[in-house]
PDB file of C-alpha atoms in Angstrom:
ATOM      1  CA  MET A   8     -38.385  36.013  -4.429  1.00 97.00           C
ATOM      2  CA  ILE A   9     -38.834  39.733  -3.850  1.00 98.00           C
ATOM      3  CA  LEU A  10     -36.307  41.401  -1.585  1.00 98.00           C
ATOM      4  CA  PHE A  11     -37.793  44.623  -0.223  1.00 99.00           C
ATOM      5  CA  VAL A  12     -35.394  47.308   1.021  1.00 98.00           C
ATOM      6  CA  LEU A  13     -37.175  49.120   3.845  1.00 98.00           C
ATOM      7  CA  GLY A  14     -36.560  52.088   6.106  1.00 97.00           C
ATOM      8  CA  PRO A  15     -36.882  55.872   6.031  1.00 95.00           C
ATOM      9  CA  GLN A  16     -35.568  57.737   3.052  1.00 90.00           C
ATOM     10  CA  ARG A  17     -32.020  59.111   3.306  1.00 89.00           C
ATOM     11  CA  SER A  18     -31.020  56.017   5.308  1.00 92.00           C
ATOM     12  CA  GLY A  19     -28.824  54.456   2.649  1.00 93.00           C
ATOM     13  CA  THR A  20     -31.647  52.540   0.980  1.00 96.00           C
ATOM     14  CA  SER A  21     -30.553  53.709  -2.482  1.00 94.00           C
ATOM     15  CA  ALA A  22     -26.971  52.569  -1.934  1.00 95.00           C
ATOM     16  CA  ILE A  23     -28.069  49.212  -0.531  1.00 97.00           C
ATOM     17  CA  THR A  24     -30.419  48.642  -3.460  1.00 98.00           C
ATOM     18  CA  ARG A  25     -27.812  49.483  -6.071  1.00 96.00           C
ATOM     19  CA  VAL A  26     -25.207  47.249  -4.446  1.00 96.00           C
ATOM     20  CA  LEU A  27     -27.710  44.385  -4.360  1.00 97.00           C
ATOM     21  CA  SER A  28     -28.438  44.915  -8.049  1.00 97.00           C
ATOM     22  CA  LEU A  29     -24.700  44.729  -8.787  1.00 96.00           C
ATOM     23  CA  CYS A  30     -24.436  41.502  -6.806  1.00 96.00           C
ATOM     24  CA  GLY A  31     -27.052  39.441  -8.603  1.00 95.00           C
ATOM     25  CA  GLY A  32     -30.370  41.099  -7.766  1.00 96.00           C
ATOM     26  CA  THR A  33     -32.662  42.258 -10.562  1.00 97.00           C
ATOM     27  CA  LEU A  34     -34.300  45.678 -10.524  1.00 98.00           C
ATOM     28  CA  PRO A  35     -37.738  46.498 -11.934  1.00 98.00           C
ATOM     29  CA  ALA A  36     -37.895  48.587 -15.086  1.00 96.00           C
ATOM     30  CA  GLY A  37     -38.508  52.339 -15.040  1.00 96.00           C
ATOM     31  CA  MET A  38     -36.226  53.733 -12.349  1.00 94.00           C
ATOM     32  CA  LEU A  39     -36.435  57.222 -10.840  1.00 94.00           C
ATOM     33  CA  GLY A  40     -33.316  58.919 -12.165  1.00 88.00           C
ATOM     34  CA  ALA A  41     -30.574  60.847 -10.440  1.00 88.00           C
ATOM     35  CA  ASP A  42     -30.895  64.456  -9.295  1.00 88.00           C
ATOM     36  CA  THR A  43     -29.033  66.862  -7.031  1.00 83.00           C
ATOM     37  CA  ASN A  44     -30.394  65.184  -3.888  1.00 80.00           C
ATOM     38  CA  ASN A  45     -29.305  61.747  -5.068  1.00 84.00           C
ATOM     39  CA  PRO A  46     -26.654  62.191  -7.779  1.00 85.00           C
ATOM     40  CA  LEU A  47     -26.064  58.440  -8.193  1.00 86.00           C
ATOM     41  CA  GLY A  48     -29.734  57.573  -8.576  1.00 89.00           C
ATOM     42  CA  TYR A  49     -32.605  56.459  -6.377  1.00 94.00           C
ATOM     43  CA  TRP A  50     -32.958  52.937  -7.787  1.00 95.00           C
ATOM     44  CA  GLU A  51     -36.680  52.884  -7.101  1.00 96.00           C
ATOM     45  CA  PRO A  52     -39.377  52.252  -9.715  1.00 97.00           C
ATOM     46  CA  ARG A  53     -41.468  55.210 -10.797  1.00 97.00           C
ATOM     47  CA  ALA A  54     -44.571  53.043 -11.053  1.00 98.00           C
ATOM     48  CA  ALA A  55     -44.254  52.017  -7.398  1.00 98.00           C
ATOM     49  CA  ILE A  56     -43.941  55.664  -6.346  1.00 97.00           C
ATOM     50  CA  THR A  57     -47.110  56.585  -8.225  1.00 97.00           C
ATOM     51  CA  LEU A  58     -48.969  53.583  -6.844  1.00 98.00           C
ATOM     52  CA  ASN A  59     -47.994  54.269  -3.250  1.00 98.00           C
ATOM     53  CA  GLU A  60     -48.714  57.981  -3.539  1.00 97.00           C
ATOM     54  CA  SER A  61     -52.184  57.182  -4.862  1.00 98.00           C
ATOM     55  CA  ILE A  62     -52.906  54.847  -1.953  1.00 98.00           C
ATOM     56  CA  LEU A  63     -51.595  57.238   0.687  1.00 98.00           C
ATOM     57  CA  ARG A  64     -53.374  60.290  -0.710  1.00 97.00           C
ATOM     58  CA  SER A  65     -56.656  58.414  -1.009  1.00 96.00           C
ATOM     59  CA  HIS A  66     -56.444  58.107   2.776  1.00 96.00           C
ATOM     60  CA  ALA A  67     -55.375  61.726   3.405  1.00 94.00           C
ATOM     61  CA  SER A  68     -51.795  60.695   4.074  1.00 96.00           C
ATOM     62  CA  ASN A  69     -48.365  61.018   2.457  1.00 94.00           C
ATOM     63  CA  TRP A  70     -44.790  59.841   2.983  1.00 93.00           C
ATOM     64  CA  TYR A  71     -44.152  62.710   5.399  1.00 93.00           C
ATOM     65  CA  ASP A  72     -47.185  61.914   7.573  1.00 96.00           C
ATOM     66  CA  PRO A  73     -45.814  61.270  11.089  1.00 95.00           C
ATOM     67  CA  SER A  74     -49.067  59.736  12.289  1.00 96.00           C
ATOM     68  CA  LEU A  75     -49.907  56.049  12.594  1.00 96.00           C
ATOM     69  CA  ARG A  76     -53.481  56.506  11.390  1.00 94.00           C
ATOM     70  CA  LEU A  77     -53.168  53.881   8.678  1.00 95.00           C
ATOM     71  CA  LEU A  78     -52.541  51.218  11.320  1.00 93.00           C
ATOM     72  CA  GLU A  79     -55.900  51.846  12.951  1.00 90.00           C
ATOM     73  CA  GLY A  80     -58.539  49.202  12.424  1.00 86.00           C
ATOM     74  CA  ASP A  81     -60.860  51.409  10.395  1.00 88.00           C
ATOM     75  CA  ALA A  82     -58.164  52.961   8.184  1.00 91.00           C
ATOM     76  CA  PHE A  83     -59.032  50.696   5.238  1.00 94.00           C
ATOM     77  CA  ARG A  84     -62.428  49.270   4.424  1.00 94.00           C
ATOM     78  CA  ALA A  85     -62.267  45.653   3.307  1.00 96.00           C
ATOM     79  CA  ASP A  86     -63.055  46.574  -0.297  1.00 96.00           C
ATOM     80  CA  GLU A  87     -60.447  49.354  -0.276  1.00 96.00           C
ATOM     81  CA  LYS A  88     -57.759  47.043   1.053  1.00 97.00           C
ATOM     82  CA  ALA A  89     -58.607  44.407  -1.530  1.00 98.00           C
ATOM     83  CA  ALA A  90     -58.466  47.008  -4.304  1.00 98.00           C
ATOM     84  CA  HIS A  91     -55.079  48.283  -3.160  1.00 98.00           C
ATOM     85  CA  ILE A  92     -53.676  44.753  -2.971  1.00 98.00           C
ATOM     86  CA  ALA A  93     -55.027  44.013  -6.449  1.00 98.00           C
ATOM     87  CA  LYS A  94     -53.336  47.106  -7.906  1.00 98.00           C
ATOM     88  CA  ILE A  95     -50.045  46.211  -6.248  1.00 99.00           C
ATOM     89  CA  GLY A  96     -50.430  42.652  -7.501  1.00 98.00           C
ATOM     90  CA  ALA A  97     -50.985  43.911 -11.041  1.00 98.00           C
ATOM     91  CA  TYR A  98     -47.740  45.858 -10.804  1.00 98.00           C
ATOM     92  CA  LEU A  99     -45.831  42.899  -9.367  1.00 98.00           C
ATOM     93  CA  ALA A 100     -47.025  40.812 -12.313  1.00 98.00           C
ATOM     94  CA  THR A 101     -44.963  43.086 -14.582  1.00 97.00           C
ATOM     95  CA  LEU A 102     -41.685  42.383 -12.769  1.00 98.00           C
ATOM     96  CA  PRO A 103     -38.904  40.707 -14.717  1.00 97.00           C
ATOM     97  CA  ALA A 104     -38.681  36.933 -14.411  1.00 95.00           C
ATOM     98  CA  ALA A 105     -35.679  36.512 -12.141  1.00 95.00           C
ATOM     99  CA  PRO A 106     -34.773  34.474  -9.042  1.00 95.00           C
ATOM    100  CA  LEU A 107     -34.359  37.630  -6.953  1.00 97.00           C
ATOM    101  CA  VAL A 108     -36.050  40.963  -7.652  1.00 98.00           C
ATOM    102  CA  VAL A 109     -35.023  43.896  -5.458  1.00 98.00           C
ATOM    103  CA  ILE A 110     -37.616  46.601  -4.797  1.00 99.00           C
ATOM    104  CA  LYS A 111     -36.928  49.786  -2.888  1.00 98.00           C
ATOM    105  CA  GLU A 112     -39.462  52.577  -2.493  1.00 97.00           C
ATOM    106  CA  PRO A 113     -39.542  54.180   0.975  1.00 95.00           C
ATOM    107  CA  ARG A 114     -43.336  54.494   1.027  1.00 97.00           C
ATOM    108  CA  ILE A 115     -43.577  50.703   0.932  1.00 98.00           C
ATOM    109  CA  THR A 116     -42.447  50.758   4.570  1.00 98.00           C
ATOM    110  CA  ALA A 117     -45.710  52.503   5.493  1.00 97.00           C
ATOM    111  CA  LEU A 118     -47.742  50.080   3.357  1.00 98.00           C
ATOM    112  CA  SER A 119     -45.720  46.901   3.734  1.00 98.00           C
ATOM    113  CA  ASP A 120     -48.637  44.745   4.848  1.00 97.00           C
ATOM    114  CA  LEU A 121     -50.360  45.472   1.514  1.00 98.00           C
ATOM    115  CA  TRP A 122     -47.204  44.802  -0.504  1.00 99.00           C
ATOM    116  CA  PHE A 123     -46.328  41.604   1.334  1.00 99.00           C
ATOM    117  CA  GLU A 124     -49.857  40.266   0.905  1.00 98.00           C
ATOM    118  CA  ALA A 125     -49.869  41.123  -2.803  1.00 99.00           C
ATOM    119  CA  ALA A 126     -46.472  39.472  -3.243  1.00 99.00           C
ATOM    120  CA  ARG A 127     -47.566  36.268  -1.529  1.00 98.00           C
ATOM    121  CA  LEU A 128     -50.796  36.139  -3.531  1.00 98.00           C
ATOM    122  CA  GLY A 129     -48.668  36.536  -6.652  1.00 98.00           C
ATOM    123  CA  GLY A 130     -46.580  33.524  -5.715  1.00 97.00           C
ATOM    124  CA  PHE A 131     -43.500  35.402  -4.506  1.00 98.00           C
ATOM    125  CA  ASP A 132     -41.499  34.625  -1.411  1.00 97.00           C
ATOM    126  CA  VAL A 133     -40.725  37.746   0.627  1.00 98.00           C
ATOM    127  CA  ALA A 134     -37.482  38.846   2.257  1.00 98.00           C
ATOM    128  CA  THR A 135     -36.418  42.240   3.557  1.00 98.00           C
ATOM    129  CA  VAL A 136     -33.375  44.375   4.201  1.00 98.00           C
ATOM    130  CA  ILE A 137     -33.881  47.082   6.826  1.00 99.00           C
ATOM    131  CA  ALA A 138     -31.579  50.061   6.359  1.00 98.00           C
ATOM    132  CA  VAL A 139     -30.059  51.509   9.532  1.00 98.00           C
ATOM    133  CA  ARG A 140     -28.505  54.951   9.795  1.00 96.00           C
ATOM    134  CA  GLN A 141     -27.602  57.338  12.603  1.00 94.00           C
ATOM    135  CA  PRO A 142     -30.735  59.473  13.127  1.00 95.00           C
ATOM    136  CA  GLN A 143     -29.029  62.880  13.050  1.00 93.00           C
ATOM    137  CA  GLU A 144     -27.582  62.083   9.631  1.00 92.00           C
ATOM    138  CA  VAL A 145     -31.020  61.157   8.326  1.00 94.00           C
ATOM    139  CA  VAL A 146     -32.678  64.173   9.946  1.00 92.00           C
ATOM    140  CA  LYS A 147     -30.135  66.563   8.439  1.00 89.00           C
ATOM    141  CA  SER A 148     -30.493  64.940   5.035  1.00 88.00           C
ATOM    142  CA  ILE A 149     -34.308  65.045   5.040  1.00 90.00           C
ATOM    143  CA  ALA A 150     -34.311  68.626   6.310  1.00 87.00           C
ATOM    144  CA  ALA A 151     -31.854  69.677   3.604  1.00 84.00           C
ATOM    145  CA  SER A 152     -33.755  67.890   0.828  1.00 84.00           C
ATOM    146  CA  TRP A 153     -37.303  68.882   1.770  1.00 86.00           C
ATOM    147  CA  HIS A 154     -36.769  72.032   3.862  1.00 89.00           C
ATOM    148  CA  VAL A 155     -38.678  70.677   6.849  1.00 92.00           C
ATOM    149  CA  SER A 156     -38.038  71.019  10.568  1.00 93.00           C
ATOM    150  CA  PRO A 157     -35.814  68.599  12.484  1.00 93.00           C
ATOM    151  CA  ALA A 158     -38.923  67.698  14.497  1.00 95.00           C
ATOM    152  CA  LEU A 159     -40.819  66.400  11.454  1.00 95.00           C
ATOM    153  CA  ALA A 160     -37.717  64.721  10.031  1.00 94.00           C
ATOM    154  CA  SER A 161     -37.140  63.011  13.394  1.00 96.00           C
ATOM    155  CA  ALA A 162     -40.736  61.803  13.547  1.00 96.00           C
ATOM    156  CA  ILE A 163     -40.393  60.384  10.025  1.00 96.00           C
ATOM    157  CA  TRP A 164     -37.193  58.585  11.020  1.00 96.00           C
ATOM    158  CA  LEU A 165     -38.849  57.160  14.116  1.00 98.00           C
ATOM    159  CA  LYS A 166     -42.082  56.108  12.430  1.00 98.00           C
ATOM    160  CA  TYR A 167     -40.475  54.404   9.451  1.00 98.00           C
ATOM    161  CA  ASN A 168     -37.929  52.527  11.535  1.00 98.00           C
ATOM    162  CA  LEU A 169     -40.582  51.309  13.950  1.00 98.00           C
ATOM    163  CA  LEU A 170     -42.809  50.166  11.082  1.00 98.00           C
ATOM    164  CA  ALA A 171     -39.947  48.526   9.191  1.00 98.00           C
ATOM    165  CA  GLU A 172     -39.141  46.361  12.197  1.00 98.00           C
ATOM    166  CA  ARG A 173     -42.669  45.719  13.405  1.00 98.00           C
ATOM    167  CA  GLN A 174     -44.115  44.772  10.007  1.00 97.00           C
ATOM    168  CA  THR A 175     -41.302  42.323   9.206  1.00 98.00           C
ATOM    169  CA  ARG A 176     -41.609  40.102  12.247  1.00 97.00           C
ATOM    170  CA  GLY A 177     -41.948  36.598  10.906  1.00 94.00           C
ATOM    171  CA  VAL A 178     -40.403  37.618   7.569  1.00 96.00           C
ATOM    172  CA  LEU A 179     -36.870  36.817   6.404  1.00 97.00           C
ATOM    173  CA  ARG A 180     -34.917  39.956   7.226  1.00 98.00           C
ATOM    174  CA  VAL A 181     -31.504  41.424   7.862  1.00 98.00           C
ATOM    175  CA  PHE A 182     -30.541  44.805   9.308  1.00 98.00           C
ATOM    176  CA  VAL A 183     -27.794  46.646   7.412  1.00 98.00           C
ATOM    177  CA  GLU A 184     -26.198  49.797   8.769  1.00 97.00           C
ATOM    178  CA  TYR A 185     -25.279  52.289   6.067  1.00 95.00           C
ATOM    179  CA  ALA A 186     -21.900  53.059   7.626  1.00 93.00           C
ATOM    180  CA  ASN A 187     -21.097  49.337   7.750  1.00 95.00           C
ATOM    181  CA  LEU A 188     -21.970  48.960   4.073  1.00 96.00           C
ATOM    182  CA  LEU A 189     -19.561  51.741   3.145  1.00 93.00           C
ATOM    183  CA  ASP A 190     -16.897  50.304   5.430  1.00 92.00           C
ATOM    184  CA  ASP A 191     -17.038  46.724   4.110  1.00 95.00           C
ATOM    185  CA  TRP A 192     -19.689  46.039   1.490  1.00 95.00           C
ATOM    186  CA  ARG A 193     -18.510  42.448   0.932  1.00 96.00           C
ATOM    187  CA  ARG A 194     -19.204  41.608   4.572  1.00 96.00           C
ATOM    188  CA  GLU A 195     -22.681  43.147   4.428  1.00 97.00           C
ATOM    189  CA  VAL A 196     -23.561  41.435   1.152  1.00 97.00           C
ATOM    190  CA  LYS A 197     -22.525  38.136   2.715  1.00 96.00           C
ATOM    191  CA  ARG A 198     -24.759  38.845   5.721  1.00 96.00           C
ATOM    192  CA  ILE A 199     -27.688  39.486   3.388  1.00 97.00           C
ATOM    193  CA  SER A 200     -26.926  36.309   1.417  1.00 95.00           C
ATOM    194  CA  VAL A 201     -27.394  34.201   4.538  1.00 92.00           C
ATOM    195  CA  THR A 202     -31.113  35.048   4.535  1.00 88.00           C
ATOM    196  CA  LEU A 203     -31.586  34.204   0.837  1.00 91.00           C
ATOM    197  CA  PRO A 204     -31.848  30.901  -1.043  1.00 86.00           C
ATOM    198  CA  ASP A 205     -29.002  31.820  -3.407  1.00 85.00           C
ATOM    199  CA  GLU A 206     -25.737  33.551  -2.607  1.00 87.00           C
ATOM    200  CA  LEU A 207     -25.216  37.090  -3.820  1.00 92.00           C
ATOM    201  CA  SER A 208     -22.041  37.701  -5.758  1.00 89.00           C
ATOM    202  CA  PRO A 209     -20.960  40.652  -7.901  1.00 88.00           C
ATOM    203  CA  GLU A 210     -20.079  40.059 -11.527  1.00 82.00           C
ATOM    204  CA  GLU A 211     -17.504  42.817 -11.256  1.00 87.00           C
ATOM    205  CA  GLU A 212     -16.378  43.965  -7.821  1.00 92.00           C
ATOM    206  CA  GLN A 213     -14.931  47.127  -9.323  1.00 93.00           C
ATOM    207  CA  ALA A 214     -18.427  48.260 -10.305  1.00 93.00           C
ATOM    208  CA  VAL A 215     -19.437  48.178  -6.639  1.00 94.00           C
ATOM    209  CA  GLU A 216     -16.228  49.926  -5.610  1.00 92.00           C
ATOM    210  CA  ASP A 217     -16.813  52.659  -8.182  1.00 91.00           C
ATOM    211  CA  PHE A 218     -20.386  53.164  -7.006  1.00 91.00           C
ATOM    212  CA  LEU A 219     -19.625  53.363  -3.273  1.00 90.00           C
ATOM    213  CA  ARG A 220     -17.621  56.555  -3.562  1.00 81.00           C
ATOM    214  CA  PRO A 221     -16.198  58.164  -0.397  1.00 73.00           C
ATOM    215  CA  ASP A 222     -18.429  61.222  -0.883  1.00 69.00           C
ATOM    216  CA  LEU A 223     -21.611  59.142  -0.995  1.00 63.00           C
ATOM    217  CA  ARG A 224     -22.185  59.752   2.719  1.00 60.00           C
ATOM    218  CA  ARG A 225     -22.680  63.508   2.685  1.00 59.00           C
ATOM    219  CA  GLN A 226     -24.091  63.800   6.218  1.00 58.00           C
ATOM    220  CA  ARG A 227     -21.923  62.619   9.103  1.00 64.00           C
ATOM    221  CA  HIS A 228     -22.565  62.716  12.834  1.00 58.00           C
ATOM    222  CA  ALA A 229     -20.160  61.317  15.406  1.00 67.00           C
ATOM    223  CA  GLY A 230     -21.866  62.500  18.596  1.00 77.00           C
ATOM    224  CA  PRO A 231     -24.697  61.021  20.644  1.00 88.00           C
ATOM    225  CA  VAL A 232     -28.269  60.793  19.406  1.00 89.00           C
ATOM    226  CA  ALA A 233     -30.219  63.996  20.017  1.00 89.00           C
ATOM    227  CA  ASP A 234     -33.539  62.769  21.384  1.00 93.00           C
ATOM    228  CA  LEU A 235     -36.661  64.822  20.728  1.00 94.00           C
ATOM    229  CA  PHE A 236     -40.269  64.584  21.925  1.00 94.00           C
ATOM    230  CA  GLY A 237     -39.282  64.541  25.598  1.00 94.00           C
ATOM    231  CA  ALA A 238     -38.345  60.862  25.506  1.00 96.00           C
ATOM    232  CA  ASN A 239     -35.428  58.607  24.634  1.00 97.00           C
ATOM    233  CA  TRP A 240     -37.299  56.954  21.777  1.00 98.00           C
ATOM    234  CA  MET A 241     -34.799  57.744  19.030  1.00 97.00           C
ATOM    235  CA  SER A 242     -31.708  56.667  20.933  1.00 97.00           C
ATOM    236  CA  ALA A 243     -33.424  53.476  22.115  1.00 98.00           C
ATOM    237  CA  VAL A 244     -34.481  52.536  18.585  1.00 98.00           C
ATOM    238  CA  TYR A 245     -31.105  53.342  17.070  1.00 97.00           C
ATOM    239  CA  GLU A 246     -29.150  51.369  19.648  1.00 97.00           C
ATOM    240  CA  THR A 247     -31.465  48.402  19.133  1.00 98.00           C
ATOM    241  CA  PHE A 248     -31.098  48.606  15.352  1.00 98.00           C
ATOM    242  CA  ARG A 249     -27.322  48.998  15.562  1.00 97.00           C
ATOM    243  CA  ALA A 250     -27.122  45.836  17.615  1.00 98.00           C
ATOM    244  CA  ALA A 251     -29.334  44.009  15.119  1.00 98.00           C
ATOM    245  CA  ALA A 252     -27.021  45.171  12.321  1.00 98.00           C
ATOM    246  CA  GLN A 253     -24.263  43.342  14.210  1.00 97.00           C
ATOM    247  CA  ASP A 254     -26.402  40.180  14.193  1.00 96.00           C
ATOM    248  CA  GLU A 255     -27.408  40.500  17.826  1.00 97.00           C
ATOM    249  CA  PRO A 256     -30.986  39.522  18.775  1.00 96.00           C
ATOM    250  CA  VAL A 257     -33.569  42.230  18.209  1.00 97.00           C
ATOM    251  CA  ASP A 258     -34.763  43.736  21.487  1.00 97.00           C
ATOM    252  CA  GLY A 259     -38.458  43.500  20.705  1.00 97.00           C
ATOM    253  CA  ALA A 260     -39.544  44.559  24.183  1.00 98.00           C
ATOM    254  CA  THR A 261     -37.752  47.897  23.884  1.00 98.00           C
ATOM    255  CA  LEU A 262     -39.163  48.522  20.415  1.00 98.00           C
ATOM    256  CA  ASP A 263     -42.672  47.557  21.538  1.00 98.00           C
ATOM    257  CA  GLY A 264     -42.426  50.029  24.402  1.00 98.00           C
ATOM    258  CA  VAL A 265     -41.330  52.846  22.104  1.00 98.00           C
ATOM    259  CA  PHE A 266     -43.995  51.982  19.543  1.00 98.00           C
ATOM    260  CA  GLU A 267     -46.835  51.945  22.059  1.00 97.00           C
ATOM    261  CA  SER A 268     -45.671  55.210  23.634  1.00 97.00           C
ATOM    262  CA  TYR A 269     -45.312  56.893  20.254  1.00 97.00           C
ATOM    263  CA  ARG A 270     -48.708  55.633  19.107  1.00 96.00           C
ATOM    264  CA  ALA A 271     -50.477  56.763  22.279  1.00 96.00           C
ATOM    265  CA  CYS A 272     -48.904  60.229  22.240  1.00 95.00           C
ATOM    266  CA  GLU A 273     -49.368  60.684  18.510  1.00 94.00           C
ATOM    267  CA  ARG A 274     -53.011  59.611  18.632  1.00 93.00           C
ATOM    268  CA  ASP A 275     -53.905  61.798  21.590  1.00 93.00           C
ATOM    269  CA  PHE A 276     -52.101  64.889  20.313  1.00 91.00           C
ATOM    270  CA  ARG A 277     -53.552  64.338  16.830  1.00 90.00           C
ATOM    271  CA  GLN A 278     -57.043  64.389  18.321  1.00 90.00           C
ATOM    272  CA  ALA A 279     -56.218  67.448  20.407  1.00 93.00           C
ATOM    273  CA  PHE A 280     -54.909  69.367  17.387  1.00 88.00           C
ATOM    274  CA  GLN A 281     -57.875  68.263  15.272  1.00 87.00           C
ATOM    275  CA  ASP A 282     -60.207  69.664  17.919  1.00 88.00           C
ATOM    276  CA  PHE A 283     -58.135  72.844  18.101  1.00 87.00           C
ATOM    277  CA  HIS A 284     -58.351  73.389  14.349  1.00 88.00           C
ATOM    278  CA  GLY A 285     -62.033  72.449  14.373  1.00 88.00           C
ATOM    279  CA  LEU A 286     -62.839  75.051  17.001  1.00 85.00           C
ATOM    280  CA  SER A 287     -60.658  77.658  15.307  1.00 87.00           C
ATOM    281  CA  ASN A 288     -62.561  77.168  12.051  1.00 89.00           C
ATOM    282  CA  SER A 289     -66.003  76.877  13.634  1.00 87.00           C
ATOM    283  CA  MET A 290     -68.842  79.252  12.824  1.00 86.00           C
ATOM    284  CA  LEU A 291     -68.858  80.488  16.425  1.00 81.00           C
ATOM    285  CA  PHE A 292     -65.277  81.739  16.288  1.00 82.00           C
ATOM    286  CA  ARG A 293     -65.625  83.120  12.781  1.00 85.00           C
ATOM    287  CA  ALA A 294     -68.882  84.930  13.527  1.00 84.00           C
ATOM    288  CA  PHE A 295     -67.711  86.366  16.830  1.00 83.00           C
ATOM    289  CA  PRO A 296     -64.231  87.871  16.510  1.00 89.00           C
ATOM    290  CA  PRO A 297     -63.123  90.027  19.460  1.00 90.00           C
ATOM    291  CA  VAL A 298     -64.429  93.188  17.798  1.00 90.00           C
ATOM    292  CA  VAL A 299     -67.925  91.648  17.851  1.00 89.00           C
ATOM    293  CA  ALA A 300     -67.698  89.461  20.955  1.00 87.00           C
ATOM    294  CA  GLY A 301     -66.628  92.372  23.182  1.00 91.00           C
ATOM    295  CA  PRO A 302     -69.724  94.553  22.566  1.00 92.00           C
ATOM    296  CA  VAL A 303     -72.003  91.488  22.751  1.00 89.00           C
ATOM    297  CA  MET A 304     -70.661  90.657  26.218  1.00 88.00           C
ATOM    298  CA  GLU A 305     -71.213  94.266  27.303  1.00 91.00           C
ATOM    299  CA  VAL A 306     -74.830  94.114  26.121  1.00 93.00           C
ATOM    300  CA  LEU A 307     -75.337  90.906  28.097  1.00 92.00           C
ATOM    301  CA  ALA A 308     -73.815  92.560  31.166  1.00 91.00           C
ATOM    302  CA  MET A 309     -76.205  95.506  30.798  1.00 93.00           C
ATOM    303  CA  ALA A 310     -79.128  93.101  30.429  1.00 94.00           C
ATOM    304  CA  HIS A 311     -78.150  91.616  33.781  1.00 94.00           C
ATOM    305  CA  ARG A 312     -77.837  95.137  35.236  1.00 91.00           C
ATOM    306  CA  ARG A 313     -74.169  94.384  35.911  1.00 93.00           C
ATOM    307  CA  ARG A 314     -75.205  92.561  39.072  1.00 93.00           C
ATOM    308  CA  GLY A 315     -74.327  89.207  40.591  1.00 92.00           C
ATOM    309  CA  THR A 316     -71.944  87.254  38.439  1.00 93.00           C
ATOM    310  CA  TRP A 317     -72.184  90.049  35.844  1.00 92.00           C
ATOM    311  CA  ALA A 318     -71.043  92.763  38.265  1.00 91.00           C
TER     312      ALA A 318
END
């Protein structure tokens, strides 16, 4: 079985993955090492990062793309999709032989249909853990790490959470809130175990205790969710996810409503901005700057003797 850890980056996915690996899960080889943004390690395979980046960039996208273009029917040609699945399958064939392999790479959330299909074709069962974290904490963390605006960071949080939930319907899954993991990791590991064939259990509990240091959660926010985009999308999603992380039923109707609203607005504004940039870069606007357009209009006015509508 492959247990995918999904959700936006900076949501506690690294901590969840490492705890799972200390409780019986097996990690792929070739991890992305620690740095100043993640001093205890990312626990995600470098090969998966490269593979996902290649797929996203081949479709003019990236992990920080707030659009839902890749969900559109014509985003992947049939041969492209098959090729991507084959490449993912080739990577999955290199995984260690173990009852439970844990894979975390945030970009997988945007490409989960490809990864799930490749896993099933490779003979793997699929299960998922969806990381949940207060949006302002994630937004602050993304903004600090990548020096982007809160607006883009918020859109990333919203998109990846919506996709993580939507693409795992019908798949074994459990929602785990980062704060709950830090508060009582044994409880959360037990919750995850319920969805798996075999129970998770740490060889040494002290190793988990040592890893989950008090300073691991560097961004904290105790106030209400700060909604952006003129809607209550973020607060609605977070409240739904928080409830799911307490084993309450997932409010699919609320999430569907947010998803459809986000998709409609994103698609329409994307088209509007594409047209704006297209016009701004058109030959007409480049050939006729104001210094040229002004005299041309005066010549036309003279040609019409400045009469009628040209008066």
